[in-house]
PDB file of C-alpha atoms in Angstrom:
ATOM      1  CA  UNK P 875     140.689  98.850 111.678  1.00  0.00           C
ATOM      2  CA  UNK P 876     138.405  95.827 111.845  1.00  0.00           C
ATOM      3  CA  UNK P 877     137.899  93.795 108.700  1.00  0.00           C
ATOM      4  CA  UNK P 878     134.346  93.579 107.469  1.00  0.00           C
ATOM      5  CA  UNK P 879     132.644  90.217 107.469  1.00  0.00           C
ATOM      6  CA  UNK P 880     132.205  88.742 104.007  1.00  0.00           C
ATOM      7  CA  UNK P 881     130.078  85.597 103.602  1.00  0.00           C
ATOM      8  CA  UNK P 882     131.418  83.767 100.567  1.00  0.00           C
ATOM      9  CA  UNK P 883     128.197  81.787 100.103  1.00  0.00           C
ATOM     10  CA  UNK P 884     126.005  84.908  99.922  1.00  0.00           C
ATOM     11  CA  UNK P 885     125.151  84.396  96.213  1.00  0.00           C
ATOM     12  CA  UNK P 886     124.009  80.834  97.013  1.00  0.00           C
ATOM     13  CA  UNK P 887     121.978  82.115  99.984  1.00  0.00           C
ATOM     14  CA  UNK P 888     120.272  84.670  97.744  1.00  0.00           C
ATOM     15  CA  UNK P 889     119.535  81.966  95.176  1.00  0.00           C
ATOM     16  CA  UNK P 890     118.006  79.720  97.804  1.00  0.00           C
ATOM     17  CA  UNK P 891     115.967  82.641  99.128  1.00  0.00           C
ATOM     18  CA  UNK P 892     114.635  83.227  95.606  1.00  0.00           C
ATOM     19  CA  UNK P 893     113.848  79.508  95.266  1.00  0.00           C
ATOM     20  CA  UNK P 894     111.950  79.655  98.538  1.00  0.00           C
ATOM     21  CA  UNK P 895     109.895  82.631  97.325  1.00  0.00           C
ATOM     22  CA  UNK P 896     109.139  80.760  94.079  1.00  0.00           C
ATOM     23  CA  UNK P 897     108.060  77.713  96.095  1.00  0.00           C
ATOM     24  CA  UNK P 898     105.723  79.970  98.109  1.00  0.00           C
ATOM     25  CA  UNK P 899     104.199  81.301  94.887  1.00  0.00           C
ATOM     26  CA  UNK P 900     103.824  77.745  93.521  1.00  0.00           C
ATOM     27  CA  UNK P 901     102.007  76.719  96.696  1.00  0.00           C
ATOM     28  CA  UNK P 902      99.740  79.760  96.362  1.00  0.00           C
ATOM     29  CA  UNK P 903      98.899  78.837  92.769  1.00  0.00           C
ATOM     30  CA  UNK P 904      98.187  75.219  93.760  1.00  0.00           C
ATOM     31  CA  UNK P 905      95.930  76.329  96.620  1.00  0.00           C
ATOM     32  CA  UNK P 906      94.082  78.717  94.304  1.00  0.00           C
ATOM     33  CA  UNK P 907      93.528  75.942  91.756  1.00  0.00           C
ATOM     34  CA  UNK P 908      92.217  73.671  94.495  1.00  0.00           C
ATOM     35  CA  UNK P 909      89.884  76.421  95.728  1.00  0.00           C
ATOM     36  CA  UNK P 910      88.496  76.914  92.212  1.00  0.00           C
ATOM     37  CA  UNK P 911      87.777  73.187  91.867  1.00  0.00           C
ATOM     38  CA  UNK P 912      86.022  73.205  95.246  1.00  0.00           C
ATOM     39  CA  UNK P 913      83.888  76.153  94.120  1.00  0.00           C
ATOM     40  CA  UNK P 914      83.002  74.268  90.934  1.00  0.00           C
ATOM     41  CA  UNK P 915      81.954  71.241  92.989  1.00  0.00           C
ATOM     42  CA  UNK P 916      79.782  73.452  95.191  1.00  0.00           C
ATOM     43  CA  UNK P 917      78.180  75.013  92.091  1.00  0.00           C
ATOM     44  CA  UNK P 918      77.447  71.558  90.661  1.00  0.00           C
ATOM     45  CA  UNK P 919      75.865  70.498  93.956  1.00  0.00           C
ATOM     46  CA  UNK P 920      73.716  73.646  93.922  1.00  0.00           C
ATOM     47  CA  UNK P 921      72.603  72.896  90.350  1.00  0.00           C
ATOM     48  CA  UNK P 922      71.738  69.333  91.333  1.00  0.00           C
ATOM     49  CA  UNK P 923      69.683  70.567  94.271  1.00  0.00           C
ATOM     50  CA  UNK P 924      67.925  73.075  92.001  1.00  0.00           C
ATOM     51  CA  UNK P 925      66.962  70.287  89.580  1.00  0.00           C
ATOM     52  CA  UNK P 926      65.551  68.183  92.403  1.00  0.00           C
ATOM     53  CA  UNK P 927      63.666  71.178  93.764  1.00  0.00           C
ATOM     54  CA  UNK P 928      62.207  71.949  90.330  1.00  0.00           C
ATOM     55  CA  UNK P 929      61.018  68.356  89.928  1.00  0.00           C
ATOM     56  CA  UNK P 930      58.777  68.593  92.956  1.00  0.00           C
ATOM     57  CA  UNK P 931      55.197  69.050  91.951  1.00  0.00           C
ATOM     58  CA  UNK P 932      52.444  70.554  93.972  1.00  0.00           C
ATOM     59  CA  UNK P 933      49.734  68.356  95.323  1.00  0.00           C
ATOM     60  CA  UNK P 934      47.220  67.644  92.610  1.00  0.00           C
ATOM     61  CA  UNK P 935      49.570  68.948  89.901  1.00  0.00           C
ATOM     62  CA  UNK P 936      50.309  67.110  86.681  1.00  0.00           C
ATOM     63  CA  UNK P 937      53.598  65.501  85.825  1.00  0.00           C
ATOM     64  CA  UNK P 938      55.320  66.733  82.658  1.00  0.00           C
ATOM     65  CA  UNK P 939      57.220  63.681  81.418  1.00  0.00           C
ATOM     66  CA  UNK P 940      59.291  65.624  78.873  1.00  0.00           C
ATOM     67  CA  UNK P 941      60.476  67.955  81.604  1.00  0.00           C
ATOM     68  CA  UNK P 942      61.122  64.972  83.883  1.00  0.00           C
ATOM     69  CA  UNK P 943      63.242  63.228  81.206  1.00  0.00           C
ATOM     70  CA  UNK P 944      65.165  66.413  80.462  1.00  0.00           C
ATOM     71  CA  UNK P 945      65.836  66.820  84.176  1.00  0.00           C
ATOM     72  CA  UNK P 946      67.019  63.208  84.382  1.00  0.00           C
ATOM     73  CA  UNK P 947      69.379  63.687  81.440  1.00  0.00           C
ATOM     74  CA  UNK P 948      70.721  66.856  83.037  1.00  0.00           C
ATOM     75  CA  UNK P 949      71.245  65.009  86.339  1.00  0.00           C
ATOM     76  CA  UNK P 950      73.246  62.309  84.544  1.00  0.00           C
ATOM     77  CA  UNK P 951      75.407  64.967  82.913  1.00  0.00           C
ATOM     78  CA  UNK P 952      75.819  66.732  86.269  1.00  0.00           C
ATOM     79  CA  UNK P 953      76.861  63.487  87.922  1.00  0.00           C
ATOM     80  CA  UNK P 954      79.511  62.947  85.235  1.00  0.00           C
ATOM     81  CA  UNK P 955      80.797  66.489  85.723  1.00  0.00           C
ATOM     82  CA  UNK P 956      80.862  65.973  89.501  1.00  0.00           C
ATOM     83  CA  UNK P 957      82.910  62.796  89.129  1.00  0.00           C
ATOM     84  CA  UNK P 958      85.370  64.647  86.868  1.00  0.00           C
ATOM     85  CA  UNK P 959      85.520  67.552  89.320  1.00  0.00           C
ATOM     86  CA  UNK P 960      86.227  65.223  92.250  1.00  0.00           C
ATOM     87  CA  UNK P 961      89.043  63.657  90.224  1.00  0.00           C
ATOM     88  CA  UNK P 962      90.454  67.131  89.513  1.00  0.00           C
ATOM     89  CA  UNK P 963      90.134  67.926  93.237  1.00  0.00           C
ATOM     90  CA  UNK P 964      92.108  64.800  94.105  1.00  0.00           C
ATOM     91  CA  UNK P 965      94.826  65.785  91.624  1.00  0.00           C
ATOM     92  CA  UNK P 966      94.831  69.352  92.944  1.00  0.00           C
ATOM     93  CA  UNK P 967      95.248  67.977  96.457  1.00  0.00           C
ATOM     94  CA  UNK P 968      98.281  66.010  95.299  1.00  0.00           C
ATOM     95  CA  UNK P 969      99.722  69.142  93.677  1.00  0.00           C
ATOM     96  CA  UNK P 970      99.156  71.123  96.890  1.00  0.00           C
ATOM     97  CA  UNK P 971     100.903  68.418  98.920  1.00  0.00           C
ATOM     98  CA  UNK P 972     103.830  68.397  96.489  1.00  0.00           C
ATOM     99  CA  UNK P 973     104.043  72.196  96.567  1.00  0.00           C
ATOM    100  CA  UNK P 974     104.012  72.167 100.380  1.00  0.00           C
ATOM    101  CA  UNK P 975     106.804  69.613 100.397  1.00  0.00           C
ATOM    102  CA  UNK P 976     108.763  71.723  97.900  1.00  0.00           C
ATOM    103  CA  UNK P 977     108.308  74.796 100.075  1.00  0.00           C
ATOM    104  CA  UNK P 978     109.455  72.863 103.145  1.00  0.00           C
ATOM    105  CA  UNK P 979     112.627  71.723 101.379  1.00  0.00           C
ATOM    106  CA  UNK P 980     113.321  75.191  99.946  1.00  0.00           C
ATOM    107  CA  UNK P 981     112.794  76.804 103.355  1.00  0.00           C
ATOM    108  CA  UNK P 982     115.063  74.261 105.038  1.00  0.00           C
ATOM    109  CA  UNK P 983     117.814  74.833 102.445  1.00  0.00           C
ATOM    110  CA  UNK P 984     117.580  78.606 102.784  1.00  0.00           C
ATOM    111  CA  UNK P 985     117.455  78.501 106.577  1.00  0.00           C
ATOM    112  CA  UNK P 986     120.525  76.278 106.657  1.00  0.00           C
ATOM    113  CA  UNK P 987     122.571  78.943 104.854  1.00  0.00           C
ATOM    114  CA  UNK P 988     121.131  81.754 106.981  1.00  0.00           C
ATOM    115  CA  UNK P 989     122.194  79.944 110.139  1.00  0.00           C
ATOM    116  CA  UNK P 990     125.614  79.217 108.657  1.00  0.00           C
ATOM    117  CA  UNK P 991     126.014  82.902 107.842  1.00  0.00           C
ATOM    118  CA  UNK P 992     125.070  83.842 111.404  1.00  0.00           C
ATOM    119  CA  UNK P 993     127.566  81.358 112.859  1.00  0.00           C
ATOM    120  CA  UNK P 994     130.328  82.563 110.544  1.00  0.00           C
ATOM    121  CA  UNK P 995     129.580  86.209 111.393  1.00  0.00           C
ATOM    122  CA  UNK P 996     129.762  85.384 115.101  1.00  0.00           C
ATOM    123  CA  UNK P 997     133.018  83.479 114.579  1.00  0.00           C
ATOM    124  CA  UNK P 998     134.411  86.427 112.599  1.00  0.00           C
ATOM    125  CA  UNK P 999     133.464  88.842 115.380  1.00  0.00           C
ATOM    126  CA  UNK P1000     135.185  86.644 117.977  1.00  0.00           C
ATOM    127  CA  UNK P1001     138.327  86.446 115.848  1.00  0.00           C
ATOM    128  CA  UNK P1002     138.301  90.232 115.431  1.00  0.00           C
ATOM    129  CA  UNK P1003     137.959  90.693 119.193  1.00  0.00           C
ATOM    130  CA  UNK P1004     140.852  88.304 119.752  1.00  0.00           C
ATOM    131  CA  UNK P1005     143.031  90.166 117.223  1.00  0.00           C
ATOM    132  CA  UNK P1006     142.191  93.486 118.868  1.00  0.00           C
ATOM    133  CA  UNK P1007     142.970  92.075 122.327  1.00  0.00           C
ATOM    134  CA  UNK P1008     146.330  90.760 121.090  1.00  0.00           C
ATOM    135  CA  UNK P1009     147.129  94.132 119.489  1.00  0.00           C
ATOM    136  CA  UNK P1010     146.197  95.967 122.703  1.00  0.00           C
ATOM    137  CA  UNK P1011     148.332  93.567 124.740  1.00  0.00           C
ATOM    138  CA  UNK P1012     151.299  94.197 122.439  1.00  0.00           C
ATOM    139  CA  UNK P1013     150.791  97.957 122.789  1.00  0.00           C
ATOM    140  CA  UNK P1014     150.659  97.607 126.559  1.00  0.00           C
ATOM    141  CA  UNK P1015     153.873  95.568 126.569  1.00  0.00           C
ATOM    142  CA  UNK P1016     155.621  98.100 124.330  1.00  0.00           C
ATOM    143  CA  UNK P1017     154.406 100.997 126.465  1.00  0.00           C
ATOM    144  CA  UNK P1018     155.502  99.243 129.630  1.00  0.00           C
ATOM    145  CA  UNK P1019     158.920  98.460 128.097  1.00  0.00           C
ATOM    146  CA  UNK P1020     159.329 102.125 127.141  1.00  0.00           C
ATOM    147  CA  UNK P1021     158.333 103.327 130.608  1.00  0.00           C
ATOM    148  CA  UNK P1022     160.756 100.989 132.365  1.00  0.00           C
ATOM    149  CA  UNK P1023     163.684 101.729 130.077  1.00  0.00           C
TER     150      UNK P1023
END
C-alpha cells in the first residue's frame, strides 16, 4: 500500500496563507481610507466652488460686504482644511504603498511554500512509483525462479 504524502511544513504554509489574507485585508483598509480622504477633498472643492458661485452678483446688484467677508473667512478655513486633507492623502498613499509591499512579501512567502509542497509531493510520488516498480520486479523474479525450479 502506498504511503500518503505528508508535508511537514504544512502548519507554516497555513500560517503564511493567513498572513497573506491579513495583508490583503490591510491593503483593503488602506485603500478605503485613501478613498475617503479623496471624497473629502472633492467635497471641499465643491464647497469652494459653491462659495465662489454665491459671491457672483447679478448685473446692477449691490454688494453685501458682510456676506463677502464671511465668504472670505470661510474660503480661508476651507483652504486650511484642503491643505490638511492633501497631507492626509499623501500619508494615506504612503500607507497604501506599504500595504501593497507587505502583501507582495506575504504572497511571495506563501507561494514559496506552496511550490515547495508541490515539488515534495511530486518527489514523493516518484519515490512511490520507484518502490512499486522495485517490488513488482522482485515479485517477477520470485515468480520466474519458482517457475524454473
